[in-house]
Amino acid sequence: MKIAKKSGQTKPVNLKLQIMDEQGYRYKGPEGYHSFIGQVMAHLGYVGGYETGNIGAHILLSDENGIIDLTCVFIRDDKKWKSRASIIRCGHTREDIKNCLIHWHERFTGNKTGPWGTLMGVRPTKLVHHFFDRGFGDKEIITILQQQYRVEKEMAERLVHMSRLQRPFVMEPRNHVALYVGIPYCSSHCLYCSFPSRLVGKEEEAGLQAFSKALETDLQDLNKLCRQYSLTVDTIYIGGGTPTCLPIAILKDIIQSVAANFSPVQEWTVEAGRPDTATKEKLALLRQYGVDRISVNPQTMQQRILDVLGRHHRVEDIYTMFNNCRDLGFSVINMDFIAGLPVQNVKDMQENMEIVCQLWPENVTIHTLALKKRAPLFHHPLRDRIPSQEEVTKMLEYCDARLVEKGYIPYYMYRQKYMAASFANVGYAFSDAIGKYNIQMMEERQTVLAAGPGGATKFINLPEHRLEKLYMPKEVNAYMASLEEKMQLRRKLCTYIYGREDR
Ligand code: SF4
């Protein structure tokens, strides 16, 4: 068992949320602004992506002749606050709209917006790397975040410390790349999940074999590109879905194919999210081909919650799988947890963290439930049993404090577009077990090649680090049908990025 090293710099973050009852908003205006307004409102703590009966804000926007007319009415109990502004359309129109809404909301509530200030992006540390590129020091960046973006001091410090830790991983040569492999099959659908995976039990063997064959073609094509343009794959991540739910013969074909085309690598992760699918035999197979990082994803450790989520396994299965992974010598075990599951309470999350402290996985990832329209939970009665923002905040604060106290370092984070208020998903690791792929994928400084349904290849176009993306269809049949065409497009993109003399 590894002994965690304490980080001298990392302090737990106090989320200090301004809690409200769940409130929605209504928007009327051009469709082109709808998604952006949704992000701003989620940032302010208004439920995004779906409506509730309790409407706390109306936003009206028109865009005519270069002038944006923005009106917002905030409503709380019998109190209403109406504000209006005319904004000249220019290069920073959205920034202006965002600042108006945040400013009005602060005046209406009499409270500051929270730890993130006006910083709203999905990847907050990207901005810090941008400042590092321009030669700013840690202290200067903390000041900029506080003064220009009104980020609270603790959060600003955390973002800068986290980015400093990530810096060596994002400064690798441009021909060092990561590989993602998508396996869109699961053993059952979890209530909260919106991912369109297929149920492996309903598949014919021939269908799985056809998928495996297509994936092999996809991987071979990527291998050719790597050889042609001298790209080195440093990290591999096989996710999904639940790769380990595949029958062992199919899993073996896929792992063999990945290994034949790309191994050895510095870090090779497989998501084994459902412990009932990851038998010791399958885990041994992964180890045999060089997988060294494994994700055991309990999400939570209470049987009553696993049952309502439709995760058809026992809590004991999680311990069995964890111990099998230890016995087999995986060098890094990650455990994913979700805060905000239906019927979950703060005590449950405290219990989860105590179990983490006993098991000591090298990595722990704390997610916050982001309810999406495609998830079965969206229309399910248990939606009413999702804990309040206040409870979720307590869960996250507890996790952060406990993990940091035990020597885990927060090393990457991301927010979801419509994630309520201050919430973020955070990856924690012991200092000698930082997950390189997670940083590279999140910071978007390294090319990520992707194979399989739903895979997003992202080529980094220097010097601005612009992304040239290519998405594979999520649905298996559509993926197989369009594979040849997609591979051609991918080759063209790769030639454009890596085949140019001046690059
Ligand atoms: S195992 Fe993972 S991918 Fe599959 S349904 Fe559950 S949460 Fe979604």
Coordinates of C-alpha atoms and ligand atoms in Angstrom, one line a residue:
M1 CA 0.0 0.0 0.0
K2 CA 1.3 3.4 -0.9
I3 CA 1.9 6.1 1.7
A4 CA 0.3 9.4 0.6
K5 CA 2.5 12.4 0.6
K6 CA 0.9 15.6 2.0
S7 CA 0.9 18.6 -0.3
G8 CA 2.1 21.7 1.4
Q9 CA 0.1 23.8 -0.9
T10 CA -3.3 22.3 -1.2
K11 CA -6.0 23.6 1.1
P12 CA -9.6 22.4 1.1
V13 CA -11.9 24.7 -0.7
N14 CA -14.9 26.2 0.9
L15 CA -17.7 26.3 -1.7
K16 CA -19.6 28.9 0.3
L17 CA -22.7 28.5 -1.9
Q18 CA -25.5 30.9 -1.8
I19 CA -28.2 28.3 -1.4
M20 CA -31.6 28.7 -2.9
D21 CA -34.5 26.3 -3.3
E22 CA -34.4 24.8 -6.7
Q23 CA -35.4 27.5 -9.2
G24 CA -35.7 27.6 -12.9
Y25 CA -35.6 30.3 -15.5
R26 CA -37.5 31.1 -18.7
Y27 CA -35.8 32.5 -21.7
K28 CA -37.3 34.3 -24.7
G29 CA -35.0 35.4 -27.5
P30 CA -32.9 34.1 -30.4
E31 CA -32.1 30.4 -30.2
G32 CA -28.4 31.2 -30.8
Y33 CA -28.1 32.6 -27.3
H34 CA -30.2 30.0 -25.5
S35 CA -27.4 27.6 -24.6
F36 CA -25.2 30.5 -23.5
I37 CA -27.9 32.0 -21.3
G38 CA -28.5 28.5 -19.8
Q39 CA -24.8 28.3 -18.8
V40 CA -24.9 31.7 -17.1
M41 CA -28.1 30.9 -15.3
A42 CA -26.7 27.5 -14.1
H43 CA -23.7 29.4 -12.9
L44 CA -26.1 31.6 -10.9
G45 CA -27.7 28.5 -9.4
Y46 CA -30.8 28.4 -11.6
V47 CA -31.7 24.9 -12.8
G48 CA -30.4 24.5 -16.4
G49 CA -31.5 22.1 -19.1
Y50 CA -35.0 21.6 -17.7
E51 CA -37.8 23.6 -16.2
T52 CA -39.2 23.5 -12.7
G53 CA -42.5 24.7 -11.5
N54 CA -40.6 27.3 -9.4
I55 CA -39.5 30.0 -11.9
G56 CA -37.0 32.5 -10.4
A57 CA -36.0 34.5 -13.5
H58 CA -37.3 35.6 -16.8
I59 CA -34.9 36.6 -19.5
L60 CA -35.8 38.5 -22.6
L61 CA -33.3 39.1 -25.3
S62 CA -33.5 40.7 -28.8
D63 CA -30.7 41.2 -31.3
E64 CA -31.5 43.8 -33.9
N65 CA -29.4 46.2 -36.0
G66 CA -26.3 45.5 -33.9
I67 CA -28.0 46.2 -30.6
I68 CA -28.7 43.6 -28.0
D69 CA -31.6 44.5 -25.8
L70 CA -31.5 42.5 -22.6
T71 CA -34.2 42.4 -19.9
C72 CA -34.1 40.3 -16.8
V73 CA -36.7 39.9 -14.1
F74 CA -35.6 38.0 -11.0
I75 CA -38.4 36.8 -8.7
R76 CA -38.3 35.6 -5.2
D77 CA -41.5 35.1 -3.1
D78 CA -43.4 38.4 -3.7
K79 CA -40.3 40.3 -4.6
K80 CA -39.4 41.2 -8.2
W81 CA -36.4 43.0 -9.6
K82 CA -36.4 44.1 -13.2
S83 CA -33.3 45.3 -15.0
R84 CA -32.7 46.2 -18.6
A85 CA -29.6 47.1 -20.7
S86 CA -28.7 47.8 -24.3
I87 CA -25.5 46.3 -25.5
I88 CA -23.7 47.1 -28.7
R89 CA -22.9 43.8 -30.5
C90 CA -19.1 43.4 -30.6
G91 CA -16.3 40.9 -30.1
H92 CA -17.2 40.5 -26.4
T93 CA -21.0 40.7 -26.5
R94 CA -21.4 37.4 -24.6
E95 CA -19.0 38.6 -21.9
D96 CA -21.1 41.8 -21.6
I97 CA -24.4 39.8 -21.3
K98 CA -22.9 37.5 -18.7
N99 CA -21.6 40.4 -16.6
C100 CA -25.0 42.1 -16.7
L101 CA -26.8 39.1 -15.5
I102 CA -24.3 38.3 -12.8
H103 CA -24.2 41.9 -11.6
W104 CA -28.0 42.2 -11.6
H105 CA -28.3 38.9 -9.7
E106 CA -25.8 40.1 -7.1
R107 CA -27.8 43.3 -6.6
F108 CA -31.1 41.4 -6.4
T109 CA -29.9 38.8 -3.8
G110 CA -27.5 41.2 -2.0
N111 CA -24.9 38.4 -2.2
K112 CA -21.7 37.8 -4.2
T113 CA -21.9 35.2 -6.9
G114 CA -19.7 32.6 -5.2
P115 CA -16.3 31.1 -5.5
W116 CA -16.1 31.1 -9.3
G117 CA -16.9 34.8 -9.7
T118 CA -17.6 35.4 -13.4
L119 CA -15.5 32.4 -14.5
M120 CA -17.8 30.1 -16.2
G121 CA -16.0 27.7 -18.6
V122 CA -16.1 24.0 -18.4
R123 CA -12.3 23.9 -18.0
P124 CA -11.3 26.7 -15.6
T125 CA -7.6 25.7 -15.5
K126 CA -7.3 26.3 -19.3
L127 CA -7.4 30.0 -18.6
V128 CA -4.6 29.7 -16.1
H129 CA -2.4 27.9 -18.6
H130 CA -3.1 30.7 -21.0
F131 CA -1.7 33.1 -18.5
F132 CA 1.3 30.9 -17.8
D133 CA 2.0 30.9 -21.6
R134 CA 2.1 34.7 -21.5
G135 CA 4.7 34.6 -18.7
F136 CA 2.6 35.5 -15.7
G137 CA 3.7 34.2 -12.3
D138 CA 1.5 32.4 -9.8
K139 CA 0.8 35.4 -7.6
E140 CA 0.0 37.6 -10.6
I141 CA -2.5 35.1 -11.9
I142 CA -4.2 34.7 -8.6
T143 CA -4.6 38.5 -8.5
I144 CA -6.0 38.6 -12.0
L145 CA -8.5 35.8 -11.2
Q146 CA -9.6 37.7 -8.1
Q147 CA -9.7 41.2 -9.6
Q148 CA -10.8 40.6 -13.2
Y149 CA -12.9 37.5 -12.8
R150 CA -13.9 38.0 -9.2
V151 CA -12.9 34.4 -8.3
E152 CA -12.6 34.0 -4.5
K153 CA -9.1 33.8 -3.1
E154 CA -9.2 30.1 -2.1
M155 CA -10.5 29.0 -5.5
A156 CA -8.0 31.2 -7.4
E157 CA -5.2 29.7 -5.4
R158 CA -6.4 26.2 -6.0
L159 CA -6.8 26.8 -9.8
V160 CA -3.2 28.1 -10.0
H161 CA -1.7 25.4 -7.8
M162 CA -3.6 22.8 -9.9
S163 CA -2.4 24.3 -13.1
R164 CA 1.2 24.5 -11.9
L165 CA 1.0 20.8 -11.0
Q166 CA -0.4 20.0 -14.5
R167 CA 2.2 22.2 -16.3
P168 CA 4.8 19.5 -17.1
F169 CA 2.0 17.2 -18.5
V170 CA 0.7 19.9 -20.9
M171 CA 4.1 21.0 -22.1
E172 CA 5.0 17.7 -23.8
P173 CA 6.2 17.7 -27.5
R174 CA 3.3 18.0 -29.9
N175 CA 4.0 14.5 -31.4
H176 CA 3.3 12.9 -28.1
V177 CA -0.4 12.0 -28.1
A178 CA -3.1 10.2 -26.1
L179 CA -5.5 7.5 -27.4
Y180 CA -9.1 7.0 -26.4
V181 CA -11.0 3.9 -27.2
G182 CA -14.8 3.9 -26.8
I183 CA -16.8 0.7 -25.9
P184 CA -20.5 1.6 -25.8
Y185 CA -21.8 -1.4 -24.0
C186 CA -23.1 -1.8 -20.4
S187 CA -24.7 -4.6 -18.4
S188 CA -27.7 -2.4 -17.4
H189 CA -28.7 1.2 -17.7
C190 CA -28.1 3.3 -14.5
L191 CA -31.0 5.6 -13.7
Y192 CA -28.9 8.8 -13.8
C193 CA -27.0 8.0 -17.0
S194 CA -27.6 9.7 -20.3
F195 CA -25.0 7.8 -22.2
P196 CA -26.6 5.8 -25.1
S197 CA -24.9 2.5 -24.4
R198 CA -26.2 -0.8 -25.6
L199 CA -27.1 -3.7 -23.3
V200 CA -24.5 -6.4 -23.8
G201 CA -26.9 -9.1 -22.8
K202 CA -29.2 -8.2 -25.7
E203 CA -26.5 -8.5 -28.3
E204 CA -25.9 -11.4 -30.7
E205 CA -22.3 -12.8 -30.6
A206 CA -22.0 -12.0 -34.3
G207 CA -22.9 -8.3 -33.6
L208 CA -20.2 -8.0 -31.0
Q209 CA -17.7 -9.7 -33.3
A210 CA -18.6 -7.2 -36.1
F211 CA -18.0 -4.3 -33.6
S212 CA -14.7 -5.7 -32.5
K213 CA -13.6 -6.1 -36.1
A214 CA -14.6 -2.6 -37.0
L215 CA -12.7 -1.3 -33.9
E216 CA -9.6 -3.2 -35.0
T217 CA -9.7 -1.5 -38.4
D218 CA -10.1 1.8 -36.7
L219 CA -7.1 1.1 -34.4
Q220 CA -5.0 -0.1 -37.3
D221 CA -5.8 3.1 -39.2
L222 CA -4.7 5.2 -36.2
N223 CA -1.5 3.2 -35.9
K224 CA -0.7 3.9 -39.6
L225 CA -1.1 7.6 -38.9
C226 CA 1.2 7.4 -35.9
R227 CA 3.9 5.8 -38.0
Q228 CA 3.5 8.1 -40.9
Y229 CA 3.7 11.3 -38.8
S230 CA 6.0 9.9 -36.0
L231 CA 3.4 10.3 -33.3
T232 CA 4.0 8.5 -30.0
V233 CA 1.0 7.4 -28.0
D234 CA 1.9 8.0 -24.3
T235 CA -1.4 7.2 -22.7
I236 CA -4.3 4.9 -23.5
Y237 CA -7.8 5.2 -22.0
I238 CA -10.4 2.6 -22.8
G239 CA -13.8 3.8 -21.6
G240 CA -17.4 3.7 -22.5
G241 CA -19.8 2.3 -21.4
T242 CA -18.3 -0.5 -19.4
P243 CA -15.6 -2.3 -21.4
T244 CA -15.4 -5.1 -18.9
C245 CA -19.0 -6.1 -19.6
L246 CA -18.0 -7.6 -22.9
P247 CA -17.6 -11.4 -23.1
I248 CA -14.0 -12.3 -22.3
A249 CA -13.2 -13.5 -25.8
I250 CA -14.3 -10.2 -27.4
L251 CA -12.6 -8.2 -24.7
K252 CA -9.4 -10.2 -25.4
D253 CA -9.6 -9.4 -29.1
I254 CA -9.9 -5.7 -28.4
I255 CA -7.2 -5.5 -25.8
Q256 CA -4.8 -7.6 -28.0
S257 CA -5.5 -5.2 -30.9
V258 CA -4.8 -2.1 -28.8
A259 CA -1.6 -3.7 -27.4
A260 CA -0.4 -4.8 -30.9
N261 CA -0.9 -1.3 -32.3
F262 CA 0.2 0.9 -29.5
S263 CA 1.8 -0.6 -26.4
P264 CA 4.0 -0.1 -24.5
V265 CA 2.8 3.2 -23.2
Q266 CA 3.4 5.3 -20.0
E267 CA -0.2 4.8 -18.7
W268 CA -3.0 2.5 -19.8
T269 CA -6.4 2.9 -18.1
V270 CA -9.5 0.7 -18.5
E271 CA -12.8 1.7 -17.0
A272 CA -14.2 -1.2 -15.2
G273 CA -17.1 0.7 -13.9
R274 CA -19.3 -2.1 -12.8
P275 CA -17.8 -4.6 -10.4
D276 CA -20.2 -7.3 -11.4
T277 CA -18.7 -7.3 -14.9
A278 CA -15.0 -7.3 -13.9
T279 CA -14.2 -10.9 -13.0
K280 CA -10.7 -11.8 -11.8
E281 CA -10.2 -13.6 -15.1
K282 CA -10.9 -10.4 -17.1
L283 CA -8.8 -8.3 -14.8
A284 CA -5.9 -10.7 -15.2
L285 CA -6.3 -10.4 -19.0
L286 CA -6.0 -6.6 -18.7
R287 CA -2.9 -6.9 -16.6
Q288 CA -1.3 -9.5 -18.9
Y289 CA -1.5 -7.0 -21.8
G290 CA -0.1 -4.0 -19.8
V291 CA -3.1 -2.2 -18.4
D292 CA -1.8 -0.5 -15.2
R293 CA -4.5 1.9 -14.2
I294 CA -8.0 0.7 -13.5
S295 CA -11.2 2.5 -12.6
V296 CA -13.3 0.7 -10.1
N297 CA -16.4 2.9 -10.0
P298 CA -18.7 2.3 -7.0
Q299 CA -20.4 5.7 -7.4
T300 CA -21.6 5.1 -3.8
M301 CA -21.2 2.3 -1.3
Q302 CA -24.8 2.0 0.1
Q303 CA -26.8 -1.0 -1.2
R304 CA -30.1 0.9 -1.0
I305 CA -28.8 3.5 -3.4
L306 CA -27.1 1.1 -5.8
D307 CA -30.5 -0.7 -5.9
V308 CA -32.5 2.3 -6.8
L309 CA -29.9 3.3 -9.4
G310 CA -30.3 0.0 -11.2
R311 CA -26.7 -1.1 -10.6
H312 CA -27.3 -4.7 -10.3
H313 CA -24.5 -5.8 -7.9
R314 CA -23.8 -6.0 -4.2
V315 CA -21.5 -3.6 -2.2
E316 CA -19.4 -6.7 -1.5
D317 CA -18.6 -7.0 -5.2
I318 CA -16.9 -3.6 -5.0
Y319 CA -14.6 -4.8 -2.3
T320 CA -13.9 -8.1 -4.1
M321 CA -13.0 -6.3 -7.3
F322 CA -10.8 -3.8 -5.4
N323 CA -8.9 -6.6 -3.7
N324 CA -8.5 -8.5 -7.0
C325 CA -7.0 -5.4 -8.6
R326 CA -4.6 -5.1 -5.7
D327 CA -3.6 -8.8 -5.9
L328 CA -3.1 -8.5 -9.7
G329 CA -0.7 -5.5 -9.2
F330 CA -2.5 -2.6 -11.0
S331 CA -0.3 0.3 -10.0
V332 CA -3.1 2.8 -9.9
I333 CA -6.7 2.2 -8.8
N334 CA -9.2 5.0 -9.3
M335 CA -12.6 5.1 -7.6
D336 CA -15.4 7.3 -8.9
F337 CA -18.1 8.7 -6.6
I338 CA -21.1 10.8 -7.4
A339 CA -22.5 13.4 -5.0
G340 CA -26.2 14.2 -5.4
L341 CA -27.7 10.8 -6.2
P342 CA -31.4 10.2 -5.4
V343 CA -32.0 9.2 -1.8
Q344 CA -28.3 10.0 -0.9
N345 CA -27.5 12.0 2.1
V346 CA -24.4 13.6 3.6
K347 CA -23.9 10.7 6.0
D348 CA -23.7 8.3 3.0
M349 CA -21.0 10.4 1.4
Q350 CA -19.1 10.6 4.7
E351 CA -19.3 6.8 4.9
N352 CA -17.9 6.6 1.3
M353 CA -14.9 8.7 2.2
E354 CA -14.2 6.6 5.3
I355 CA -14.2 3.5 3.0
V356 CA -11.8 5.4 0.7
C357 CA -9.6 6.1 3.7
Q358 CA -9.5 2.4 4.5
L359 CA -8.9 1.1 0.9
W360 CA -6.6 3.9 -0.2
P361 CA -7.0 3.9 -3.9
E362 CA -4.3 6.0 -5.6
N363 CA -6.9 8.1 -7.4
V364 CA -10.4 9.3 -6.3
T365 CA -12.8 11.2 -8.6
I366 CA -15.7 13.1 -7.1
H367 CA -18.5 13.9 -9.6
T368 CA -21.6 15.9 -9.0
L369 CA -24.8 14.6 -10.5
A370 CA -25.8 16.6 -13.6
L371 CA -29.3 15.6 -14.5
K372 CA -29.7 15.4 -18.3
K373 CA -32.9 15.1 -20.4
R374 CA -31.8 11.7 -21.8
A375 CA -31.3 10.1 -18.4
P376 CA -34.2 7.9 -17.2
L377 CA -34.1 9.8 -13.9
F378 CA -35.2 12.9 -15.7
H379 CA -38.8 11.6 -15.9
H380 CA -38.7 9.3 -12.9
P381 CA -40.4 9.9 -9.5
L382 CA -37.0 9.5 -7.8
R383 CA -36.0 12.8 -9.3
D384 CA -37.8 14.4 -6.4
R385 CA -35.4 12.6 -4.1
I386 CA -32.3 14.2 -5.5
P387 CA -30.6 16.0 -2.5
S388 CA -30.8 19.8 -2.3
Q389 CA -27.9 22.0 -3.5
E390 CA -27.2 22.6 0.2
E391 CA -26.7 18.9 0.9
V392 CA -24.6 18.4 -2.2
T393 CA -22.4 21.3 -1.2
K394 CA -21.9 19.7 2.2
M395 CA -21.0 16.4 0.6
L396 CA -18.5 18.0 -1.8
E397 CA -16.9 20.1 1.0
Y398 CA -16.7 17.0 3.2
C399 CA -15.0 14.9 0.4
D400 CA -12.6 17.7 -0.4
A401 CA -11.6 18.3 3.2
R402 CA -11.2 14.6 4.0
L403 CA -9.3 13.7 0.9
V404 CA -6.9 16.6 1.2
E405 CA -6.4 15.8 4.9
K406 CA -5.4 12.3 3.9
G407 CA -2.8 13.5 1.4
Y408 CA -4.8 13.4 -1.9
I409 CA -4.1 16.3 -4.2
P410 CA -6.8 17.8 -6.5
Y411 CA -5.1 17.5 -9.9
Y412 CA -7.8 18.2 -12.5
M413 CA -11.3 19.5 -12.6
Y414 CA -14.1 20.3 -15.0
R415 CA -17.5 21.7 -14.8
Q416 CA -20.5 20.6 -16.8
K417 CA -22.2 23.2 -19.0
Y418 CA -25.3 23.2 -17.0
M419 CA -23.9 22.2 -13.7
A420 CA -25.7 24.0 -10.9
A421 CA -23.9 26.8 -9.0
S422 CA -20.4 26.1 -7.8
F423 CA -20.1 22.5 -8.5
A424 CA -17.3 20.8 -10.3
N425 CA -16.0 17.3 -10.9
V426 CA -12.6 16.9 -9.3
G427 CA -9.9 14.3 -9.7
Y428 CA -7.7 13.7 -6.6
A429 CA -4.5 11.7 -6.6
F430 CA -1.5 10.8 -4.5
S431 CA 1.4 12.9 -5.8
D432 CA 3.1 9.9 -7.4
A433 CA 0.0 8.7 -9.1
I434 CA -1.2 11.6 -11.1
G435 CA -3.4 10.5 -14.1
K436 CA -1.7 11.9 -17.1
Y437 CA -4.4 11.1 -19.6
N438 CA -7.0 13.0 -17.5
I439 CA -5.0 16.1 -17.5
Q440 CA -4.2 15.9 -21.2
M441 CA -7.8 15.3 -22.2
M442 CA -9.1 18.0 -20.0
E443 CA -6.6 20.8 -20.7
E444 CA -6.7 20.2 -24.5
R445 CA -3.0 20.9 -25.1
Q446 CA -2.2 17.4 -26.4
T447 CA -3.7 15.7 -29.4
V448 CA -6.1 12.9 -28.5
L449 CA -6.7 10.2 -31.1
A450 CA -10.0 8.4 -30.7
A451 CA -11.3 5.0 -31.9
G452 CA -14.7 3.5 -31.4
P453 CA -18.2 4.9 -31.2
G454 CA -18.5 8.3 -29.6
G455 CA -14.8 8.8 -29.8
A456 CA -13.7 12.5 -30.4
T457 CA -10.3 12.9 -32.1
K458 CA -8.9 16.3 -31.2
F459 CA -5.8 17.5 -33.1
I460 CA -4.1 20.5 -31.5
N461 CA -3.5 23.2 -34.0
L462 CA -0.5 25.3 -32.8
P463 CA 0.4 28.0 -31.9
E464 CA -3.1 29.0 -30.6
H465 CA -3.9 25.4 -29.4
R466 CA -7.0 25.5 -31.6
L467 CA -8.8 22.2 -31.8
E468 CA -9.5 20.4 -35.0
K469 CA -12.1 17.8 -34.0
L470 CA -13.6 14.7 -35.6
Y471 CA -16.4 12.8 -33.9
M472 CA -17.3 9.2 -34.5
P473 CA -21.1 8.4 -34.3
K474 CA -22.2 7.2 -30.9
E475 CA -24.5 4.5 -32.2
V476 CA -22.7 1.2 -33.0
N477 CA -24.3 0.6 -36.4
A478 CA -23.9 4.2 -37.5
Y479 CA -20.2 3.9 -36.4
M480 CA -19.6 0.8 -38.4
A481 CA -21.4 2.2 -41.5
S482 CA -19.5 5.4 -41.6
L483 CA -16.1 4.1 -40.4
E484 CA -14.4 4.3 -43.8
E485 CA -15.6 7.8 -44.5
K486 CA -14.6 9.0 -41.0
M487 CA -11.2 7.5 -41.2
Q488 CA -10.6 9.3 -44.5
L489 CA -11.6 12.6 -42.9
R490 CA -9.3 11.9 -39.9
R491 CA -6.4 11.2 -42.2
K492 CA -7.0 14.5 -44.0
L493 CA -7.1 16.4 -40.7
C494 CA -4.0 14.6 -39.4
T495 CA -2.1 15.5 -42.6
Y496 CA -3.3 19.1 -42.2
I497 CA -1.9 19.3 -38.7
Y498 CA 1.2 17.1 -38.8
G499 CA 2.0 17.0 -42.5
R500 CA 2.7 20.7 -42.9
E501 CA 6.3 21.7 -43.5
D502 CA 6.0 24.8 -41.3
R503 CA 4.7 22.9 -38.2
Ligands
SF4_1 S1 -22.3 1.7 -16.2 FE1 -21.6 3.8 -16.7 S2 -22.0 4.1 -18.8 FE2 -23.2 2.3 -18.2 S3 -25.2 3.0 -17.8 FE3 -24.1 3.0 -15.8 S4 -23.2 5.1 -15.7 FE4 -23.8 4.8 -17.8

